[in-house]
C-alpha positions as semicolon CSV with decimal commas, in nm:
position;residue;x (nm);y (nm);z (nm)
1;M;-0,698;-2,810;-2,788
2;I;-0,378;-2,735;-2,607
3;L;-0,339;-2,473;-2,334
4;E;0,023;-2,328;-2,326
5;I;0,099;-2,152;-1,993
6;A;0,402;-1,933;-1,954
7;L;0,492;-1,770;-1,622
8;L;0,673;-1,449;-1,698
9;Q;0,906;-1,269;-1,429
10;I;0,963;-0,925;-1,580
11;R;1,276;-0,733;-1,481
12;P;1,209;-0,479;-1,204
13;G;1,070;-0,134;-1,328
14;L;1,001;-0,261;-1,677
15;T;0,641;-0,363;-1,638
16;E;0,481;-0,070;-1,844
17;E;0,739;-0,126;-2,105
18;F;0,670;-0,489;-2,123
19;E;0,286;-0,423;-2,145
20;A;0,342;-0,175;-2,434
21;A;0,557;-0,431;-2,614
22;F;0,326;-0,723;-2,537
23;A;0,036;-0,507;-2,688
24;Q;0,233;-0,498;-3,014
25;A;0,371;-0,853;-3,015
26;Q;0,032;-1,011;-2,947
27;G;-0,036;-0,973;-3,312
28;F;0,226;-1,200;-3,407
29;I;0,071;-1,511;-3,250
30;A;-0,286;-1,408;-3,333
31;G;-0,224;-1,478;-3,709
32;M;-0,061;-1,800;-3,671
33;H;-0,198;-2,135;-3,786
34;G;-0,363;-2,324;-3,505
35;Y;-0,394;-2,000;-3,276
36;V;-0,716;-1,987;-3,081
37;R;-0,697;-1,725;-2,836
38;H;-0,473;-1,582;-2,560
39;E;-0,478;-1,403;-2,245
40;L;-0,241;-1,211;-2,030
41;H;-0,287;-1,197;-1,648
42;H;-0,082;-0,969;-1,397
43;C;-0,021;-1,113;-1,065
44;L;-0,154;-0,954;-0,760
45;E;0,108;-1,068;-0,509
46;D;0,417;-0,986;-0,729
47;D;0,395;-0,668;-0,954
48;H;0,653;-0,805;-1,183
49;R;0,488;-1,132;-1,261
50;Y;0,253;-1,239;-1,542
51;A;0,081;-1,542;-1,663
52;L;0,033;-1,578;-2,039
53;L;-0,216;-1,825;-2,154
54;V;-0,224;-1,939;-2,521
55;W;-0,487;-2,186;-2,663
56;W;-0,372;-2,381;-2,962
57;E;-0,541;-2,637;-3,186
58;T;-0,239;-2,868;-3,167
59;L;0,082;-2,894;-2,966
60;E;0,293;-2,852;-3,289
61;D;0,107;-2,548;-3,384
62;H;0,293;-2,384;-3,105
63;T;0,618;-2,574;-3,087
64;V;0,682;-2,609;-3,450
65;G;0,467;-2,365;-3,635
66;F;0,495;-2,061;-3,418
67;R;0,847;-2,122;-3,284
68;G;0,980;-2,207;-3,608
69;S;0,842;-1,894;-3,769
70;A;0,973;-1,546;-3,862
71;K;0,693;-1,418;-3,641
72;Y;0,847;-1,600;-3,346
73;Q;1,185;-1,403;-3,419
74;Q;0,988;-1,082;-3,398
75;W;0,821;-1,183;-3,087
76;R;1,161;-1,274;-2,922
77;A;1,312;-0,946;-3,031
78;L;1,030;-0,744;-2,861
79;L;0,980;-0,943;-2,558
80;H;1,273;-1,184;-2,455
81;H;1,487;-0,910;-2,298
82;F;1,228;-0,825;-2,021
83;Y;1,239;-1,175;-1,873
84;D;1,445;-1,263;-1,565
85;P;1,467;-1,540;-1,546
86;F;1,355;-1,700;-1,873
87;P;1,000;-1,818;-1,835
88;T;0,901;-2,188;-1,807
89;V;0,647;-2,279;-2,080
90;E;0,416;-2,593;-2,037
91;H;0,141;-2,740;-2,238
92;F;-0,182;-2,878;-2,094
93;T;-0,482;-3,053;-2,216
94;R;-0,839;-3,037;-2,058
95;V;-0,933;-3,314;-1,842
96;A;-1,283;-3,436;-1,885
97;L;-1,451;-3,485;-1,544
98;G;-1,785;-3,644;-1,614
């Protein structure tokens, strides 16, 4: 399983609009092949910062399947104008510690 982490910096004054748009956009990823689950977290120290966590079965389910889909274009249209700067997205795998 792969964990995608995106740190989102939202333009000042647009957090409520972003949350409403995200509530609509989250359905686009939830129906994708390889999607497991997701969480959106709001930063306590910076009111305009969020962490998006998405679990995928494989890296390609996100990077090829979702990003290459029509649903990603809808996601972009709803959400990308809120970001400043554009988020860094990284992928992680769990470390087995005994």
